[in-house]
Amino acid sequence: MNDTTKDCCADPSQKLLSVEQGRQRILDAVPVIADHEQLHLRAALNRVLAEPVVSAIDVPPFANSAMDGYAIRHEDCSTASPCTLNIIGTSFAGTPFTGEVKAGQCIRIMTGAVMPDGADTVLMQETVERDGEKIQFDPAGVKAGQHVRYAGEDTRTGQSVLEPGKVLGPAELGLLASVGVGEIRVWRRLRVAFFSTGDELASIGTPLQAGQIYDSNRYALYGLLSNAGIDFHDLGVIPDQREAVRDAFRQAADMADLVLTSGGVSVGEADFVTETLEELGEINFWRMAMKPGKPLAFGKLDDAVFFGLPGNPVSAMVTFYQFVLPAIRKMGGIQMREPLVFEARCANPLKKAPGRTEFQRGVLQHSMDGSWQVSTTGLQGSHVLRSMSLANCFILLPAESTGASEGENVLVQPFCDLGEQ
Ligand code: AMP
Ligand code: MG
């Protein structure tokens, strides 16, 4: 770990780290886990592909009809107008016609059925008059090869189908099945251990004593980690006691690729997370130039990556989305990409002091004129969890911004890009 950034929380004179700098340092530092596993296609849903997939077949494997109609030889179109052809058989999807179509002949053909030898063009049945075993049609405007799907039109033998790092969604399962792949190598799931710290935290189901609040971070983290497709262990609430915090860290580092805690990373008198981490691991305490979420601890505990999130519930969620989620994605083998951020028109003024990037919570919607519009969720305190629940996006106000007036364009980051359902 870089010593120049160490302990910057304890030294308020130290420069704040920008969100981009913090995210880049984190991404540079975290490893991609090494282990893969072989899974049946269905079990691989939402997992991360760990091998390139090359097609062993053409898709479609044979030329076939895109319409229900008649397969003809295009050269017959120049014989007469209207043109008359004899029907000599039928090609069904899955049951091909085995003969050859010769001059003056055609066959009845269904969508997806093999194009017979000799035929090269399909007439839609709506453009044809049928009389017994004959058809008659106007040949003007019939194009050679129309309504035929060629072998390999979608994917050719030897062509790359998917690259490693792709998350296998419904389309990818279908695509892999279409090239006959039934088993696939994926990264194993990342293992995360997490716990909350704080003597004031009560578990739900017990009445609150004086000075207590319910532990909400463990539930929000449960949701965030579930949506990120991760194996996790919830180690509960750890009291603000040096020995208890130390034991929890050892236990967590033993079982996980990534250890996540909330609370105790500020400079309060009962914040044992920071000093325990200095004793057991390689840790940086960063003051991030962001709001909410200023203190963030990041480093290593044995072989595990460690994040100490702030205790305030909104700060914990914002820092998870902005720093932990990119790290989780990289560690789990996912191809990295830029976050989805775009401009929307502000429906109300937004207050902000210059200095730190703010992640205000907003409601994004389409306005009557078809453009995107965003409105604030109201109270923006880092303890106001309701602001996250009402929101469907972050409003990103850059460090130098002094707020926004009504009608001004601001940057938004929709929650759906951050794995929310
Ligand atoms: P800390 O980071 O430990 O100084 O906590 C900052 C604020 O977040 C305090 O008001 C804590 O009570 C609150 N807090 C800490 N952990 C949690 C939690 N797990 N759930 C809800 N609030 C918490
Ligand atoms: Mg605390």
Coordinates of C-alpha atoms and ligand atoms in Angstrom, one line a residue:
M1 CA 0.0 0.0 0.0
N2 CA 1.1 3.5 -0.7
D3 CA 2.3 5.2 2.5
T4 CA 1.6 8.7 1.3
T5 CA -2.1 8.0 1.4
K6 CA -2.0 6.2 4.7
D7 CA -3.9 7.6 7.7
C8 CA -5.2 10.6 5.7
C9 CA -8.3 10.5 8.0
A10 CA -6.2 11.1 11.0
D11 CA -4.5 14.1 9.3
P12 CA -7.2 16.5 8.1
S13 CA -4.6 18.7 6.4
Q14 CA -4.0 15.9 3.9
K15 CA -5.6 16.5 0.5
L16 CA -8.9 14.8 -0.2
L17 CA -8.8 12.1 -2.8
S18 CA -11.1 12.5 -5.7
V19 CA -13.7 9.8 -6.4
E20 CA -12.0 9.0 -9.8
Q21 CA -8.6 8.7 -8.1
G22 CA -10.0 6.5 -5.4
R23 CA -11.8 4.2 -7.8
Q24 CA -8.7 3.9 -10.0
R25 CA -6.4 3.1 -7.1
I26 CA -8.9 0.5 -5.9
L27 CA -9.2 -1.1 -9.4
D28 CA -5.4 -1.1 -9.8
A29 CA -5.0 -2.9 -6.5
V30 CA -7.6 -5.6 -6.5
P31 CA -6.8 -9.0 -8.1
V32 CA -9.0 -11.0 -10.4
I33 CA -9.8 -14.3 -8.6
A34 CA -8.1 -17.3 -10.2
D35 CA -10.7 -20.1 -9.8
H36 CA -13.1 -21.3 -12.4
E37 CA -15.8 -24.0 -12.5
Q38 CA -17.6 -25.9 -15.2
L39 CA -21.4 -25.5 -15.1
H40 CA -24.4 -26.7 -17.1
L41 CA -25.9 -23.9 -19.2
R42 CA -28.9 -23.2 -16.9
A43 CA -26.8 -23.1 -13.8
A44 CA -24.6 -20.5 -15.5
L45 CA -27.3 -17.8 -15.6
N46 CA -25.9 -14.5 -14.3
R47 CA -22.4 -16.0 -13.9
V48 CA -19.3 -14.6 -15.6
L49 CA -17.9 -16.4 -18.7
A50 CA -14.3 -17.5 -18.1
E51 CA -13.4 -18.8 -21.6
P52 CA -13.8 -17.6 -25.2
V53 CA -16.6 -19.5 -27.0
V54 CA -16.1 -20.2 -30.7
S55 CA -18.9 -21.7 -32.7
A56 CA -18.4 -25.3 -34.0
I57 CA -21.4 -25.0 -36.3
D58 CA -23.0 -22.6 -38.7
V59 CA -26.2 -20.9 -37.4
P60 CA -28.5 -21.4 -39.1
P61 CA -27.0 -24.8 -40.0
F62 CA -28.7 -24.8 -43.4
A63 CA -30.5 -22.4 -45.8
N64 CA -34.1 -22.2 -44.9
S65 CA -37.3 -20.2 -45.5
A66 CA -38.1 -17.0 -43.6
M67 CA -41.8 -17.3 -44.6
D68 CA -44.6 -19.7 -45.0
G69 CA -45.0 -19.9 -48.8
Y70 CA -43.5 -21.5 -51.9
A71 CA -39.9 -22.2 -52.8
I72 CA -39.2 -21.6 -56.5
R73 CA -36.3 -21.2 -59.0
H74 CA -35.9 -17.5 -59.7
E75 CA -35.1 -18.1 -63.3
D76 CA -38.7 -19.4 -63.8
C77 CA -39.9 -15.8 -63.2
S78 CA -38.8 -14.8 -66.7
T79 CA -40.8 -17.5 -68.5
A80 CA -44.3 -15.9 -68.5
S81 CA -46.4 -13.3 -66.7
P82 CA -48.4 -14.4 -64.8
C83 CA -46.1 -17.3 -64.0
T84 CA -47.5 -20.8 -63.3
L85 CA -45.6 -23.6 -61.5
N86 CA -46.4 -27.2 -60.4
I87 CA -46.3 -28.0 -56.7
I88 CA -44.2 -31.2 -56.3
G89 CA -44.0 -31.5 -52.5
T90 CA -43.8 -29.9 -49.1
S91 CA -40.9 -28.9 -46.8
F92 CA -41.8 -28.7 -43.1
A93 CA -39.6 -27.3 -40.4
G94 CA -37.8 -30.5 -39.2
T95 CA -39.0 -32.6 -42.1
P96 CA -37.2 -31.5 -45.3
F97 CA -38.4 -32.2 -48.9
T98 CA -35.8 -34.6 -50.2
G99 CA -36.2 -34.2 -54.0
E100 CA -35.0 -31.5 -56.4
V101 CA -37.0 -28.6 -57.7
K102 CA -36.7 -28.5 -61.5
A103 CA -37.7 -25.9 -64.1
G104 CA -41.5 -25.2 -63.9
Q105 CA -41.7 -26.7 -60.4
C106 CA -42.0 -25.4 -56.8
I107 CA -42.7 -26.8 -53.4
R108 CA -44.8 -25.6 -50.5
I109 CA -42.5 -24.5 -47.7
M110 CA -42.9 -23.5 -44.0
T111 CA -40.9 -21.0 -42.0
G112 CA -37.6 -22.6 -40.8
A113 CA -37.9 -25.5 -43.3
V114 CA -34.8 -26.5 -45.4
M115 CA -34.6 -24.9 -48.9
P116 CA -34.7 -27.8 -51.3
D117 CA -32.1 -28.4 -54.0
G118 CA -32.8 -26.4 -57.1
A119 CA -34.9 -23.7 -55.4
D120 CA -33.3 -20.3 -54.4
T121 CA -36.2 -18.0 -53.7
V122 CA -39.4 -18.0 -51.6
L123 CA -42.8 -16.4 -52.4
M124 CA -45.0 -15.4 -49.5
Q125 CA -48.2 -17.4 -49.6
E126 CA -50.2 -14.2 -49.6
T127 CA -48.7 -13.2 -53.0
V128 CA -49.7 -16.5 -54.7
E129 CA -53.0 -17.9 -56.1
R130 CA -53.2 -21.6 -55.5
D131 CA -55.3 -23.9 -57.8
G132 CA -55.0 -27.6 -56.8
E133 CA -51.4 -28.6 -57.3
K134 CA -50.5 -25.4 -59.2
I135 CA -49.7 -21.8 -58.2
Q136 CA -49.9 -18.7 -60.2
F137 CA -48.2 -15.3 -59.3
D138 CA -47.0 -12.0 -60.8
P139 CA -43.2 -12.4 -61.3
A140 CA -42.6 -8.6 -61.5
G141 CA -40.7 -7.5 -58.4
V142 CA -39.8 -11.0 -57.2
K143 CA -36.1 -10.7 -56.1
A144 CA -33.7 -13.6 -56.4
G145 CA -33.0 -15.1 -53.0
Q146 CA -35.9 -13.3 -51.2
H147 CA -37.2 -14.6 -47.9
V148 CA -34.3 -17.1 -47.7
R149 CA -32.0 -17.3 -44.6
Y150 CA -28.6 -18.5 -45.5
A151 CA -26.5 -21.1 -43.6
G152 CA -24.1 -19.2 -41.2
E153 CA -26.0 -15.9 -41.7
D154 CA -26.2 -15.5 -37.9
T155 CA -22.9 -17.2 -36.8
R156 CA -20.3 -19.0 -39.0
T157 CA -18.3 -22.1 -37.9
G158 CA -15.1 -20.8 -36.2
Q159 CA -16.6 -17.4 -35.5
S160 CA -16.2 -16.0 -31.9
V161 CA -19.6 -16.1 -30.1
L162 CA -18.7 -14.7 -26.7
E163 CA -15.6 -13.4 -25.0
P164 CA -14.5 -14.0 -21.4
G165 CA -15.8 -11.5 -18.9
K166 CA -19.3 -11.5 -20.3
V167 CA -22.1 -11.9 -17.8
L168 CA -24.4 -14.7 -19.0
G169 CA -27.9 -13.2 -19.2
P170 CA -30.9 -14.8 -20.9
A171 CA -29.7 -13.8 -24.4
E172 CA -26.3 -15.4 -23.8
L173 CA -27.8 -18.6 -22.6
G174 CA -29.9 -18.7 -25.8
L175 CA -26.9 -17.8 -27.9
L176 CA -24.8 -20.6 -26.3
A177 CA -27.6 -23.1 -26.8
S178 CA -28.0 -22.0 -30.5
V179 CA -24.4 -23.1 -31.1
G180 CA -24.9 -26.4 -29.2
V181 CA -22.9 -25.5 -26.1
G182 CA -24.3 -27.3 -23.0
E183 CA -21.6 -26.7 -20.4
I184 CA -19.5 -23.7 -19.9
R185 CA -16.5 -22.5 -17.8
V186 CA -17.3 -19.5 -15.5
W187 CA -15.5 -17.8 -12.7
R188 CA -16.4 -19.1 -9.3
R189 CA -18.5 -16.8 -7.2
L190 CA -16.7 -14.2 -5.2
R191 CA -16.9 -14.8 -1.4
V192 CA -17.6 -11.8 0.8
A193 CA -17.8 -11.7 4.6
F194 CA -19.4 -8.7 6.2
F195 CA -20.3 -7.3 9.6
S196 CA -21.5 -4.1 11.2
T197 CA -19.8 -2.5 14.1
G198 CA -21.3 -0.3 16.8
D199 CA -22.5 -0.6 20.4
E200 CA -25.6 1.3 19.5
L201 CA -26.8 -1.3 17.0
A202 CA -29.8 -3.5 17.9
S203 CA -30.9 -6.5 15.8
I204 CA -34.4 -6.4 14.4
G205 CA -36.8 -8.4 16.6
T206 CA -35.5 -6.9 19.9
P207 CA -36.9 -3.8 21.4
L208 CA -34.7 -0.7 21.2
Q209 CA -33.0 0.3 24.5
A210 CA -32.0 3.9 25.2
G211 CA -29.6 5.2 22.7
Q212 CA -30.0 2.2 20.3
I213 CA -30.9 2.1 16.6
Y214 CA -31.6 -0.9 14.5
D215 CA -28.8 -2.2 12.3
S216 CA -30.0 -1.4 8.8
N217 CA -26.6 -1.6 7.0
R218 CA -26.5 -5.4 7.2
Y219 CA -29.8 -5.6 5.4
A220 CA -28.9 -3.1 2.7
L221 CA -25.6 -4.9 2.2
Y222 CA -27.4 -8.2 2.0
G223 CA -29.5 -6.8 -0.8
L224 CA -26.5 -5.2 -2.6
L225 CA -24.4 -8.4 -2.4
S226 CA -27.4 -10.6 -3.5
N227 CA -27.9 -8.4 -6.5
A228 CA -24.2 -8.6 -7.3
G229 CA -24.5 -12.4 -7.5
I230 CA -22.1 -13.1 -4.6
D231 CA -21.6 -15.8 -2.0
F232 CA -21.6 -14.1 1.3
H233 CA -21.4 -14.7 5.1
D234 CA -23.1 -12.3 7.4
L235 CA -21.1 -12.2 10.6
G236 CA -23.6 -10.0 12.5
V237 CA -23.0 -7.0 14.7
I238 CA -19.6 -6.7 16.4
P239 CA -19.5 -4.5 19.5
D240 CA -17.0 -1.6 19.8
Q241 CA -14.4 -3.7 21.7
R242 CA -10.9 -4.2 20.5
E243 CA -10.8 -7.9 21.0
A244 CA -14.2 -8.6 19.4
V245 CA -13.3 -6.5 16.3
R246 CA -9.9 -8.3 16.0
D247 CA -11.6 -11.8 16.2
A248 CA -14.2 -10.8 13.6
F249 CA -11.5 -9.6 11.2
R250 CA -9.5 -12.8 11.5
Q251 CA -12.6 -14.9 11.0
A252 CA -13.8 -12.9 8.0
A253 CA -10.3 -12.8 6.3
D254 CA -10.2 -16.6 6.7
M255 CA -13.3 -17.3 4.7
A256 CA -13.6 -14.5 2.1
D257 CA -12.0 -12.9 -0.9
L258 CA -13.4 -9.6 0.2
V259 CA -14.2 -8.4 3.7
L260 CA -16.7 -5.6 4.2
T261 CA -17.6 -3.7 7.3
S262 CA -19.7 -0.7 8.1
G263 CA -19.1 1.9 10.8
G264 CA -16.1 2.7 13.0
V265 CA -13.9 4.2 10.3
S266 CA -14.2 7.7 11.4
V267 CA -12.0 9.2 14.2
G268 CA -14.4 8.7 17.1
E269 CA -13.2 7.3 20.4
A270 CA -14.9 4.0 19.9
D271 CA -13.7 3.5 16.3
F272 CA -11.6 0.4 16.7
V273 CA -11.9 -0.7 13.1
T274 CA -9.1 1.7 12.0
E275 CA -6.6 0.7 14.7
T276 CA -7.3 -3.0 14.4
L277 CA -6.8 -2.9 10.7
E278 CA -3.5 -1.1 11.1
E279 CA -2.4 -3.9 13.4
L280 CA -3.6 -6.8 11.3
G281 CA -3.5 -5.7 7.7
E282 CA -2.2 -3.2 5.1
I283 CA -4.8 -0.5 5.1
N284 CA -5.2 3.1 3.8
F285 CA -7.7 5.4 5.4
W286 CA -8.9 7.8 2.8
R287 CA -10.8 11.0 3.1
M288 CA -12.7 11.0 -0.2
A289 CA -13.7 14.3 -1.8
M290 CA -17.3 13.1 -1.9
K291 CA -20.6 13.5 -0.1
P292 CA -22.0 11.4 1.4
G293 CA -19.2 8.9 2.2
K294 CA -16.1 10.9 3.2
P295 CA -14.2 8.3 5.2
L296 CA -13.3 5.0 3.5
A297 CA -10.9 2.3 4.5
F298 CA -9.4 0.2 1.8
G299 CA -6.7 -2.4 1.9
K300 CA -5.7 -6.0 2.5
L301 CA -6.3 -8.4 5.4
D302 CA -4.2 -11.5 4.7
D303 CA -5.2 -12.4 1.1
A304 CA -8.6 -10.8 1.3
V305 CA -9.4 -7.3 0.0
F306 CA -10.9 -5.1 2.7
F307 CA -13.3 -2.2 2.5
G308 CA -14.4 -0.3 5.7
L309 CA -17.6 1.6 4.7
P310 CA -18.9 4.5 6.7
G311 CA -21.6 3.8 9.2
N312 CA -24.2 6.2 8.0
P313 CA -26.6 4.1 5.9
V314 CA -26.7 6.3 2.8
S315 CA -22.9 6.8 2.9
A316 CA -22.5 3.0 3.1
M317 CA -24.7 2.4 0.1
V318 CA -23.1 5.2 -2.0
T319 CA -19.5 4.0 -1.3
F320 CA -20.6 0.5 -2.0
Y321 CA -21.9 1.5 -5.4
Q322 CA -19.0 3.8 -6.3
F323 CA -16.1 1.7 -5.0
V324 CA -17.0 -1.8 -3.8
L325 CA -19.2 -2.8 -6.8
P326 CA -16.5 -1.9 -9.4
A327 CA -14.0 -3.9 -7.3
I328 CA -16.4 -6.8 -7.0
R329 CA -16.9 -6.8 -10.8
K330 CA -13.2 -6.8 -11.5
M331 CA -12.4 -9.5 -9.0
G332 CA -15.2 -11.7 -10.3
G333 CA -13.8 -11.5 -13.9
I334 CA -16.4 -9.2 -15.4
Q335 CA -15.3 -7.1 -18.4
M336 CA -15.0 -3.6 -17.1
R337 CA -16.9 -0.8 -18.8
E338 CA -17.6 2.8 -18.1
P339 CA -20.6 3.5 -15.8
L340 CA -23.8 4.6 -17.5
V341 CA -24.0 8.4 -16.9
F342 CA -26.0 10.9 -18.9
E343 CA -27.5 14.3 -18.8
A344 CA -31.0 15.1 -17.5
R345 CA -32.8 18.4 -17.0
C346 CA -33.1 19.4 -13.3
A347 CA -36.7 19.9 -12.2
N348 CA -35.8 21.8 -9.1
P349 CA -32.8 23.8 -7.8
L350 CA -30.1 21.8 -6.0
K351 CA -28.0 23.2 -3.3
K352 CA -24.3 22.3 -3.0
A353 CA -21.1 23.8 -1.7
P354 CA -18.0 23.5 -3.9
G355 CA -15.2 21.0 -2.9
R356 CA -16.6 17.5 -3.0
T357 CA -18.4 15.4 -5.6
E358 CA -22.0 14.9 -4.4
F359 CA -24.1 11.9 -5.0
Q360 CA -27.6 13.3 -4.4
R361 CA -30.6 11.1 -4.8
G362 CA -33.0 11.7 -7.6
V363 CA -36.1 10.5 -9.4
L364 CA -35.5 10.2 -13.1
Q365 CA -38.4 10.2 -15.6
H366 CA -39.3 11.0 -19.1
S367 CA -40.9 14.5 -19.5
M368 CA -43.8 15.3 -21.8
D369 CA -41.3 16.5 -24.5
G370 CA -39.5 13.1 -24.5
S371 CA -36.4 14.4 -22.7
W372 CA -35.1 13.1 -19.4
Q373 CA -35.9 15.0 -16.3
V374 CA -34.7 14.5 -12.7
S375 CA -36.1 15.8 -9.5
T376 CA -34.6 15.6 -6.0
T377 CA -35.9 13.2 -3.3
G378 CA -35.7 16.0 -0.7
L379 CA -33.7 15.6 2.4
Q380 CA -30.1 14.6 1.5
G381 CA -28.6 13.7 4.9
S382 CA -26.4 10.7 5.0
H383 CA -28.6 9.1 7.6
V384 CA -31.8 9.6 5.5
L385 CA -32.2 6.1 4.0
R386 CA -35.6 7.0 2.7
S387 CA -33.8 9.2 0.1
M388 CA -32.3 6.0 -1.4
S389 CA -35.6 4.2 -1.4
L390 CA -37.5 7.1 -3.1
A391 CA -34.7 7.5 -5.7
N392 CA -34.0 5.6 -8.9
C393 CA -30.7 7.4 -9.7
F394 CA -27.8 9.4 -8.3
I395 CA -27.5 13.0 -9.4
L396 CA -23.8 13.5 -9.8
L397 CA -22.7 17.0 -9.0
P398 CA -18.9 17.4 -9.7
A399 CA -16.6 18.7 -7.0
E400 CA -16.4 22.2 -8.4
S401 CA -20.2 22.6 -8.8
T402 CA -22.0 25.1 -6.7
G403 CA -25.4 23.4 -7.2
A404 CA -27.9 23.6 -10.1
S405 CA -30.7 25.8 -10.9
E406 CA -34.1 24.6 -12.2
G407 CA -33.9 23.7 -15.9
E408 CA -30.1 23.2 -15.9
N409 CA -28.6 20.0 -17.2
V410 CA -27.0 17.7 -14.6
L411 CA -25.4 14.3 -14.8
V412 CA -27.4 11.2 -13.6
Q413 CA -26.5 7.6 -13.0
P414 CA -29.5 5.3 -13.0
F415 CA -29.6 2.6 -10.2
C416 CA -30.6 0.0 -12.8
D417 CA -27.0 0.2 -14.2
L418 CA -25.7 -0.5 -10.7
G419 CA -27.5 -3.9 -10.5
E420 CA -30.8 -2.8 -8.9
Q421 CA -33.8 -4.7 -10.1
Ligands
AMP1 P1 -19.7 5.4 12.6 O1 -19.1 5.3 11.2 O2 -19.5 4.1 13.3 O3 -19.1 6.6 13.3 O4 -21.2 5.6 12.5 C1 -21.8 6.8 11.9 C2 -23.3 6.8 12.0 O5 -23.8 5.7 11.4 C3 -23.7 6.8 13.4 O6 -24.9 7.6 13.6 C4 -24.1 5.3 13.6 O7 -25.1 5.1 14.6 C5 -24.7 5.0 12.2 N1 -24.5 3.6 12.0 C6 -23.4 2.9 12.1 N2 -23.6 1.6 11.7 C7 -24.9 1.5 11.4 C8 -25.7 0.4 10.9 N3 -25.2 -0.8 10.8 N4 -27.0 0.6 10.7 C9 -27.5 1.9 10.8 N5 -26.8 2.9 11.2 C10 -25.5 2.7 11.5
MG2 MG -19.6 3.4 15.2

